[in-house]
């Protein structure tokens, strides 16, 4: 194990990519693809993924060893977080042998970027109320509808999309998951600009998009199971991700800021920084435990919501600490101060962490019902055919 860690440390030191701070997403994508290919060739991509599909076939110990040295670098892995964290693991869980052979290795080499297409304007956290529909067309399907809040859609080559394939059964029973080529005719992507000034999300529109029959991921009309599988991977991925070394809301960054401003001797600042260190360390340990359990074959299941919820709460705490350390500068900064601008952007971006992948309230419901075994909330629509529900555009019918 020492040899693996040493080899990873030496390789990263010799091959670290150019700084990504201040670069646009468009600039980062080609750099990210080049670095990911080198990472794969060096044996550090897909460390725990099966060797039969291009992974390294190694264990959790090797992954932890790599992560322990990689955390000291700002790696350009943003374009791949959806593929590596959500779509890839779901394909490995539910995909056919042909799908695994076709998609997993190019994903690990950074040759193809993926996105996840779940949320809709009329079905946000209630994913099962989606209205994008796919109808049979010979051996394939024709897809029409709209998705929203889609991360990386502007760069994506493929996506995992949920569509309604049977409106005559209750809403959870008539859904299918498909793999879609984002370059197909009829797929259009429009960026969504948020209050940070950036456009990290997109609207995606489908107009008579043809999907081959063998692009069904899982089984027809069993897409809710596929969605739950992917959402489980998503919650673990979001909740247990470790921010880049330069994350302005990381303990180390805020400590450096406090020292720079001469505020590190202030008892209030010291107290809040100490609390943040404890919370971020707790999240890190939770990450290690869940990944070890997953590698040991123990299902994470609904406990992924714990990681997702804690991750959002720790990010929110980081924003609070930034306010204590920087005061008004955290949200009203000198335009010539790039570091202050980056900190402010991170602070105003924090509320989105508590929404992406299901709101904190959704996570609490999942934890209450599936982890703690509390009674379920009343669900008056659970046994009603979807076409009879007054949801989204059906409200006016």
CSV table of C-alpha atoms in Angstrom, one decimal:
chain,number,residue,atom,x,y,z
A,1,UNK,CA,0.0,0.0,0.0
A,2,UNK,CA,2.9,2.3,0.8
A,3,UNK,CA,4.2,1.7,-2.7
A,4,UNK,CA,0.8,2.7,-4.3
A,5,UNK,CA,0.6,5.9,-2.3
A,6,UNK,CA,4.1,6.8,-3.1
A,7,UNK,CA,3.6,6.1,-6.8
A,8,UNK,CA,0.4,8.3,-6.8
A,9,UNK,CA,2.2,11.1,-4.9
A,10,UNK,CA,5.1,11.1,-7.3
A,11,UNK,CA,2.8,10.9,-10.4
A,12,UNK,CA,0.6,13.8,-9.2
A,13,UNK,CA,3.6,15.9,-8.4
A,14,UNK,CA,5.1,15.3,-11.8
A,15,UNK,CA,1.8,15.7,-13.8
A,16,UNK,CA,-0.3,18.2,-11.8
A,17,UNK,CA,-2.5,20.2,-14.3
A,18,UNK,CA,-2.3,24.0,-14.7
A,19,UNK,CA,-4.2,26.0,-12.1
A,20,UNK,CA,-7.9,26.0,-12.7
A,21,UNK,CA,-8.7,29.0,-10.4
A,22,UNK,CA,-10.3,31.8,-12.4
A,23,UNK,CA,-10.8,29.8,-15.5
A,24,UNK,CA,-14.1,29.4,-17.2
A,25,UNK,CA,-15.8,26.0,-17.5
A,26,UNK,CA,-15.3,26.1,-21.2
A,27,UNK,CA,-11.5,26.5,-20.7
A,28,UNK,CA,-11.4,23.7,-18.1
A,29,UNK,CA,-13.1,21.0,-20.2
A,30,UNK,CA,-10.2,20.3,-22.7
A,31,UNK,CA,-7.7,20.5,-19.9
A,32,UNK,CA,-9.8,18.1,-17.8
A,33,UNK,CA,-10.1,15.6,-20.7
A,34,UNK,CA,-6.3,15.7,-21.2
A,35,UNK,CA,-5.6,15.2,-17.5
A,36,UNK,CA,-8.2,12.4,-17.1
A,37,UNK,CA,-6.6,10.4,-20.0
A,38,UNK,CA,-3.2,10.7,-18.4
A,39,UNK,CA,-4.7,9.7,-15.0
A,40,UNK,CA,-6.3,6.6,-16.6
A,41,UNK,CA,-3.1,5.6,-18.3
A,42,UNK,CA,-1.2,5.9,-15.1
A,43,UNK,CA,-3.6,3.6,-13.3
A,44,UNK,CA,-5.4,6.1,-11.1
A,45,UNK,CA,-8.8,6.4,-12.7
A,46,UNK,CA,-11.6,4.1,-11.7
A,47,UNK,CA,-9.4,2.6,-9.0
A,48,UNK,CA,-12.2,0.5,-7.5
A,49,UNK,CA,-14.2,-0.1,-10.7
A,50,UNK,CA,-14.1,-3.6,-12.3
A,51,UNK,CA,-11.1,-4.3,-14.5
A,52,UNK,CA,-13.4,-6.0,-17.0
A,53,UNK,CA,-14.8,-2.6,-17.9
A,54,UNK,CA,-11.7,-0.5,-17.8
A,55,UNK,CA,-11.4,0.1,-14.1
A,56,UNK,CA,-8.3,-0.8,-12.0
A,57,UNK,CA,-10.0,-3.5,-10.0
A,58,UNK,CA,-8.3,-2.4,-6.8
A,59,UNK,CA,-9.7,-2.0,-3.3
A,60,UNK,CA,-10.9,0.8,-1.0
A,61,UNK,CA,-7.4,1.0,0.6
A,62,UNK,CA,-5.9,2.0,-2.7
A,63,UNK,CA,-8.7,4.6,-3.3
A,64,UNK,CA,-8.2,6.1,0.1
A,65,UNK,CA,-4.4,6.2,-0.5
A,66,UNK,CA,-4.9,8.0,-3.8
A,67,UNK,CA,-7.4,10.5,-2.3
A,68,UNK,CA,-5.1,11.2,0.6
A,69,UNK,CA,-2.5,12.7,-1.8
A,70,UNK,CA,-4.9,14.0,-4.4
A,71,UNK,CA,-6.6,16.3,-1.9
A,72,UNK,CA,-3.5,18.5,-1.9
A,73,UNK,CA,-4.2,19.5,-5.6
A,74,UNK,CA,-7.0,21.3,-7.4
A,75,UNK,CA,-7.7,18.7,-10.0
A,76,UNK,CA,-10.0,19.5,-13.0
A,77,UNK,CA,-12.5,16.8,-12.3
A,78,UNK,CA,-15.7,18.9,-12.4
A,79,UNK,CA,-16.8,17.8,-16.0
A,80,UNK,CA,-16.8,14.2,-14.8
A,81,UNK,CA,-18.6,14.3,-11.5
A,82,UNK,CA,-21.9,13.3,-12.9
A,83,UNK,CA,-20.5,10.4,-15.0
A,84,UNK,CA,-18.1,9.1,-12.3
A,85,UNK,CA,-20.4,9.7,-9.3
A,86,UNK,CA,-23.8,8.8,-10.7
A,87,UNK,CA,-24.2,7.5,-14.3
A,88,UNK,CA,-21.2,5.1,-14.3
A,89,UNK,CA,-22.1,3.4,-11.0
A,90,UNK,CA,-25.7,3.0,-12.2
A,91,UNK,CA,-24.6,1.5,-15.5
A,92,UNK,CA,-22.4,-1.0,-13.6
A,93,UNK,CA,-25.4,-1.8,-11.3
A,94,UNK,CA,-28.1,-2.1,-14.0
A,95,UNK,CA,-26.6,-2.0,-17.4
A,96,UNK,CA,-26.4,-4.8,-20.0
A,97,UNK,CA,-23.0,-6.3,-20.7
A,98,UNK,CA,-23.0,-4.4,-24.0
A,99,UNK,CA,-23.7,-1.1,-22.2
A,100,UNK,CA,-20.9,-1.6,-19.7
A,101,UNK,CA,-18.4,-2.5,-22.5
A,102,UNK,CA,-19.5,0.5,-24.6
A,103,UNK,CA,-19.7,3.3,-22.1
A,104,UNK,CA,-17.6,2.7,-18.9
A,105,UNK,CA,-14.1,2.8,-20.2
A,106,UNK,CA,-14.5,6.0,-22.4
A,107,UNK,CA,-16.1,7.6,-19.3
A,108,UNK,CA,-13.0,6.7,-17.1
A,109,UNK,CA,-10.6,8.0,-19.8
A,110,UNK,CA,-12.5,11.3,-19.9
A,111,UNK,CA,-13.3,10.8,-23.6
A,112,UNK,CA,-17.1,11.2,-23.0
A,113,UNK,CA,-18.8,13.5,-20.6
A,114,UNK,CA,-22.2,12.6,-19.0
A,115,UNK,CA,-25.1,14.4,-17.5
A,116,UNK,CA,-28.2,13.3,-15.5
A,117,UNK,CA,-31.6,14.4,-16.7
A,118,UNK,CA,-34.2,14.0,-13.9
A,119,UNK,CA,-35.6,17.4,-12.8
A,120,UNK,CA,-38.4,19.1,-14.7
A,121,UNK,CA,-40.2,22.5,-14.3
A,122,UNK,CA,-43.3,20.7,-12.9
A,123,UNK,CA,-41.5,17.9,-11.1
A,124,UNK,CA,-38.6,19.1,-9.0
A,125,UNK,CA,-38.0,17.2,-5.8
A,126,UNK,CA,-41.1,15.0,-6.7
A,127,UNK,CA,-39.2,13.3,-9.5
A,128,UNK,CA,-41.9,10.7,-10.1
A,129,UNK,CA,-44.2,13.4,-11.3
A,130,UNK,CA,-42.1,13.9,-14.5
A,131,UNK,CA,-44.0,14.5,-17.7
A,132,UNK,CA,-41.2,14.0,-20.4
A,133,UNK,CA,-42.6,11.1,-22.3
A,134,UNK,CA,-41.2,8.4,-24.6
A,135,UNK,CA,-43.5,6.4,-26.9
A,136,UNK,CA,-42.7,3.2,-28.8
A,137,UNK,CA,-41.4,3.6,-32.4
A,138,UNK,CA,-40.7,0.2,-33.8
A,139,UNK,CA,-37.8,-1.2,-31.8
A,140,UNK,CA,-36.9,2.2,-30.4
A,141,UNK,CA,-38.6,5.2,-28.7
A,142,UNK,CA,-39.5,8.8,-29.5
A,143,UNK,CA,-38.7,11.2,-26.7
A,144,UNK,CA,-40.4,14.6,-26.1
A,145,UNK,CA,-40.3,16.9,-23.1
A,146,UNK,CA,-38.1,19.2,-21.1
A,147,UNK,CA,-35.6,18.9,-18.2
A,148,UNK,CA,-34.1,21.6,-16.0
A,149,UNK,CA,-31.2,22.2,-13.6
A,150,UNK,CA,-29.0,19.8,-15.7
A,151,UNK,CA,-25.4,20.1,-14.7
A,152,UNK,CA,-22.8,19.9,-17.5
A,153,UNK,CA,-25.4,19.4,-20.2
A,154,UNK,CA,-23.6,22.0,-22.3
A,155,UNK,CA,-20.5,19.7,-22.5
A,156,UNK,CA,-22.2,16.3,-22.2
A,157,UNK,CA,-21.9,13.6,-24.9
A,158,UNK,CA,-24.4,11.2,-23.2
A,159,UNK,CA,-27.0,11.5,-20.5
A,160,UNK,CA,-29.3,9.2,-18.4
A,161,UNK,CA,-32.8,10.5,-18.9
A,162,UNK,CA,-36.1,9.5,-17.1
A,163,UNK,CA,-39.2,9.5,-19.2
A,164,UNK,CA,-42.9,8.5,-18.8
A,165,UNK,CA,-43.5,5.4,-20.8
A,166,UNK,CA,-46.9,4.3,-19.3
A,167,UNK,CA,-49.3,7.0,-18.0
A,168,UNK,CA,-52.0,4.5,-17.3
A,169,UNK,CA,-50.4,3.2,-14.1
A,170,UNK,CA,-49.5,5.0,-10.8
A,171,UNK,CA,-46.7,7.5,-11.3
A,172,UNK,CA,-43.9,5.4,-9.9
A,173,UNK,CA,-44.7,2.4,-12.2
A,174,UNK,CA,-44.7,3.9,-15.7
A,175,UNK,CA,-41.2,5.4,-15.9
A,176,UNK,CA,-38.2,4.2,-17.9
A,177,UNK,CA,-34.5,5.3,-17.8
A,178,UNK,CA,-32.7,5.7,-21.1
A,179,UNK,CA,-29.2,6.4,-22.2
A,180,UNK,CA,-29.4,9.3,-24.6
A,181,UNK,CA,-26.9,10.7,-27.1
A,182,UNK,CA,-26.8,14.5,-26.3
A,183,UNK,CA,-25.6,15.2,-29.9
A,184,UNK,CA,-28.7,13.6,-31.5
A,185,UNK,CA,-31.1,15.8,-33.6
A,186,UNK,CA,-33.9,17.2,-31.4
A,187,UNK,CA,-31.8,17.7,-28.3
A,188,UNK,CA,-31.2,21.4,-27.5
A,189,UNK,CA,-29.5,22.9,-24.4
A,190,UNK,CA,-30.0,26.4,-23.0
A,191,UNK,CA,-27.8,27.7,-20.1
A,192,UNK,CA,-29.4,28.9,-16.8
A,193,UNK,CA,-27.6,31.8,-15.1
A,194,UNK,CA,-27.7,31.8,-11.3
A,195,UNK,CA,-27.1,34.6,-8.8
A,196,UNK,CA,-23.4,33.9,-8.7
A,197,UNK,CA,-23.3,35.2,-12.3
A,198,UNK,CA,-22.2,31.8,-13.5
A,199,UNK,CA,-24.3,29.3,-15.6
A,200,UNK,CA,-23.6,25.9,-14.0
A,201,UNK,CA,-27.0,24.5,-15.0
A,202,UNK,CA,-29.0,24.1,-18.2
A,203,UNK,CA,-32.5,23.6,-19.5
A,204,UNK,CA,-32.6,20.7,-22.0
A,205,UNK,CA,-35.4,20.3,-24.6
A,206,UNK,CA,-36.3,17.1,-26.5
A,207,UNK,CA,-38.2,17.3,-29.7
A,208,UNK,CA,-39.0,13.9,-31.4
A,209,UNK,CA,-35.6,12.5,-30.4
A,210,UNK,CA,-35.2,8.8,-31.5
A,211,UNK,CA,-33.7,6.5,-28.9
A,212,UNK,CA,-32.6,3.0,-29.9
A,213,UNK,CA,-34.3,0.2,-28.0
A,214,UNK,CA,-31.1,-1.1,-26.6
A,215,UNK,CA,-30.5,2.2,-24.8
A,216,UNK,CA,-33.0,1.3,-22.0
A,217,UNK,CA,-31.0,1.3,-18.7
A,218,UNK,CA,-32.6,-1.3,-16.5
A,219,UNK,CA,-36.1,-2.5,-17.6
A,220,UNK,CA,-39.0,-0.8,-19.4
A,221,UNK,CA,-41.4,0.8,-16.9
A,222,UNK,CA,-39.0,-0.1,-14.0
A,223,UNK,CA,-37.2,3.3,-14.2
A,224,UNK,CA,-38.1,4.3,-10.7
A,225,UNK,CA,-35.9,1.5,-9.4
A,226,UNK,CA,-33.1,2.8,-11.7
A,227,UNK,CA,-33.8,6.4,-10.5
A,228,UNK,CA,-33.6,5.3,-6.8
A,229,UNK,CA,-30.3,3.5,-7.6
A,230,UNK,CA,-28.8,6.6,-9.2
A,231,UNK,CA,-30.2,9.0,-6.6
A,232,UNK,CA,-28.5,6.8,-4.0
A,233,UNK,CA,-25.2,7.1,-5.8
A,234,UNK,CA,-25.8,10.9,-6.2
A,235,UNK,CA,-26.4,11.5,-2.5
A,236,UNK,CA,-23.3,9.7,-1.5
A,237,UNK,CA,-21.3,11.5,-4.3
A,238,UNK,CA,-22.6,14.9,-3.3
A,239,UNK,CA,-22.6,14.4,0.4
A,240,UNK,CA,-19.2,12.8,0.7
A,241,UNK,CA,-17.3,14.9,-1.9
A,242,UNK,CA,-14.3,16.8,-0.6
A,243,UNK,CA,-13.9,20.3,-2.0
A,244,UNK,CA,-10.8,21.3,-3.9
A,245,UNK,CA,-7.8,22.5,-2.0
A,246,UNK,CA,-8.5,26.1,-2.9
A,247,UNK,CA,-12.2,25.9,-1.8
A,248,UNK,CA,-12.7,29.3,-0.1
A,249,UNK,CA,-15.0,27.7,2.5
A,250,UNK,CA,-12.6,24.9,3.5
A,251,UNK,CA,-11.2,25.2,7.0
A,252,UNK,CA,-7.7,25.6,5.7
A,253,UNK,CA,-8.7,28.4,3.4
A,254,UNK,CA,-10.6,30.3,6.0
A,255,UNK,CA,-7.8,29.9,8.5
A,256,UNK,CA,-5.4,31.4,6.0
A,257,UNK,CA,-7.8,34.3,5.4
A,258,UNK,CA,-8.1,35.0,9.1
A,259,UNK,CA,-4.3,35.0,9.4
A,260,UNK,CA,-4.0,37.3,6.4
A,261,UNK,CA,-6.5,39.8,7.9
A,262,UNK,CA,-4.9,39.5,11.4
A,263,UNK,CA,-8.1,38.0,12.9
A,264,UNK,CA,-6.8,34.6,13.9
A,265,UNK,CA,-6.3,35.8,17.5
A,266,UNK,CA,-9.9,36.9,17.9
A,267,UNK,CA,-11.6,34.4,20.3
A,268,UNK,CA,-14.9,34.4,18.3
A,269,UNK,CA,-13.1,33.7,15.1
A,270,UNK,CA,-11.0,30.9,16.7
A,271,UNK,CA,-14.1,29.3,18.2
A,272,UNK,CA,-16.0,29.2,14.9
A,273,UNK,CA,-13.0,28.0,13.0
A,274,UNK,CA,-12.5,25.2,15.5
A,275,UNK,CA,-16.2,24.2,15.1
A,276,UNK,CA,-15.9,24.2,11.3
A,277,UNK,CA,-12.8,22.0,11.5
A,278,UNK,CA,-14.6,19.4,13.6
A,279,UNK,CA,-17.6,19.4,11.3
A,280,UNK,CA,-15.6,19.0,8.1
A,281,UNK,CA,-13.5,16.3,9.7
A,282,UNK,CA,-16.7,14.5,10.8
A,283,UNK,CA,-17.9,14.6,7.2
A,284,UNK,CA,-14.6,13.3,6.0
A,285,UNK,CA,-14.8,10.3,8.4
A,286,UNK,CA,-18.4,9.6,7.3
A,287,UNK,CA,-17.2,9.6,3.7
A,288,UNK,CA,-14.5,7.1,4.5
A,289,UNK,CA,-16.9,4.8,6.4
A,290,UNK,CA,-19.5,4.8,3.7
A,291,UNK,CA,-17.0,4.1,1.0
A,292,UNK,CA,-15.5,1.3,3.0
A,293,UNK,CA,-18.9,-0.2,3.6
A,294,UNK,CA,-19.8,0.0,-0.1
A,295,UNK,CA,-16.6,-1.7,-1.0
A,296,UNK,CA,-17.4,-4.5,1.5
A,297,UNK,CA,-20.7,-5.1,-0.3
A,298,UNK,CA,-22.9,-3.4,2.3
A,299,UNK,CA,-25.6,-1.4,0.7
A,300,UNK,CA,-25.6,2.3,1.6
A,301,UNK,CA,-29.2,2.7,0.6
A,302,UNK,CA,-31.1,5.5,2.2
A,303,UNK,CA,-28.2,6.3,4.5
A,304,UNK,CA,-26.8,8.2,1.5
A,305,UNK,CA,-29.3,10.9,2.4
A,306,UNK,CA,-27.5,11.3,5.7
A,307,UNK,CA,-24.3,12.1,3.8
A,308,UNK,CA,-26.1,14.5,1.4
A,309,UNK,CA,-27.8,16.3,4.3
A,310,UNK,CA,-24.7,16.6,6.4
A,311,UNK,CA,-22.7,17.8,3.4
A,312,UNK,CA,-25.2,20.6,2.8
A,313,UNK,CA,-25.2,21.6,6.4
A,314,UNK,CA,-21.4,21.7,6.6
A,315,UNK,CA,-21.3,23.9,3.5
A,316,UNK,CA,-23.8,26.2,5.1
A,317,UNK,CA,-21.7,26.3,8.2
A,318,UNK,CA,-18.7,27.2,6.1
A,319,UNK,CA,-20.6,30.2,4.7
A,320,UNK,CA,-21.5,31.3,8.2
A,321,UNK,CA,-17.8,31.1,9.3
A,322,UNK,CA,-16.8,33.1,6.3
A,323,UNK,CA,-19.1,35.9,7.5
A,324,UNK,CA,-17.5,35.8,11.0
A,325,UNK,CA,-14.0,35.9,9.5
A,326,UNK,CA,-14.5,38.4,6.8
A,327,UNK,CA,-17.6,40.4,8.0
A,328,UNK,CA,-19.3,42.4,5.3
A,329,UNK,CA,-16.4,41.7,2.9
A,330,UNK,CA,-17.8,38.2,2.5
A,331,UNK,CA,-20.7,39.6,0.4
A,332,UNK,CA,-19.6,43.1,-0.5
A,333,UNK,CA,-16.0,43.2,-1.7
A,334,UNK,CA,-13.4,45.3,-3.5
A,335,UNK,CA,-13.7,44.5,-7.2
A,336,UNK,CA,-10.0,44.4,-7.5
A,337,UNK,CA,-9.7,41.7,-4.8
A,338,UNK,CA,-10.0,38.4,-6.7
A,339,UNK,CA,-9.8,36.3,-3.6
A,340,UNK,CA,-12.6,38.2,-1.9
A,341,UNK,CA,-14.7,37.8,-5.1
A,342,UNK,CA,-14.1,34.1,-5.1
A,343,UNK,CA,-15.1,33.8,-1.4
A,344,UNK,CA,-18.3,35.8,-2.0
A,345,UNK,CA,-19.2,33.7,-5.0
A,346,UNK,CA,-18.8,30.6,-2.9
A,347,UNK,CA,-21.0,32.0,-0.1
A,348,UNK,CA,-23.9,32.9,-2.4
A,349,UNK,CA,-23.6,29.5,-4.1
A,350,UNK,CA,-24.1,27.6,-0.8
A,351,UNK,CA,-27.9,27.5,-0.8
A,352,UNK,CA,-27.9,25.6,-4.0
A,353,UNK,CA,-26.0,22.7,-2.3
A,354,UNK,CA,-29.1,22.2,-0.1
A,355,UNK,CA,-31.3,21.9,-3.2
A,356,UNK,CA,-29.3,19.9,-5.7
A,357,UNK,CA,-30.0,16.2,-5.6
A,358,UNK,CA,-33.1,16.7,-3.5
A,359,UNK,CA,-33.7,19.4,-0.9
A,360,UNK,CA,-32.7,19.1,2.8
A,361,UNK,CA,-36.4,18.5,3.5
A,362,UNK,CA,-36.5,15.6,1.1
A,363,UNK,CA,-33.5,14.1,2.7
A,364,UNK,CA,-35.0,14.4,6.2
A,365,UNK,CA,-38.1,12.6,5.0
A,366,UNK,CA,-36.0,9.8,3.5
A,367,UNK,CA,-34.0,9.5,6.7
A,368,UNK,CA,-37.1,9.5,8.9
A,369,UNK,CA,-39.0,6.9,6.9
A,370,UNK,CA,-36.3,4.6,5.5
A,371,UNK,CA,-33.5,4.9,8.1
A,372,UNK,CA,-35.4,5.5,11.4
A,373,UNK,CA,-38.6,3.6,10.4
A,374,UNK,CA,-41.0,6.5,11.2
A,375,UNK,CA,-44.5,6.4,9.7
A,376,UNK,CA,-44.7,7.5,6.0
A,377,UNK,CA,-46.3,10.8,5.0
A,378,UNK,CA,-49.8,10.4,3.5
A,379,UNK,CA,-49.6,9.8,-0.3
A,380,UNK,CA,-53.0,10.3,-1.8
A,381,UNK,CA,-51.7,9.8,-5.4
A,382,UNK,CA,-49.7,6.6,-4.9
A,383,UNK,CA,-52.4,4.3,-6.4
A,384,UNK,CA,-53.9,6.7,-8.9
A,385,UNK,CA,-53.0,6.3,-12.7
A,386,UNK,CA,-50.6,9.1,-13.6
A,387,UNK,CA,-52.9,10.5,-16.4
A,388,UNK,CA,-55.6,11.2,-13.8
A,389,UNK,CA,-53.3,13.3,-11.5
A,390,UNK,CA,-53.4,17.1,-11.5
A,391,UNK,CA,-49.7,17.7,-11.8
A,392,UNK,CA,-47.6,20.0,-14.0
A,393,UNK,CA,-49.4,20.8,-17.3
A,394,UNK,CA,-52.2,18.3,-16.4
A,395,UNK,CA,-53.5,20.7,-13.8
A,396,UNK,CA,-55.4,22.6,-16.5
A,397,UNK,CA,-57.0,19.6,-18.1
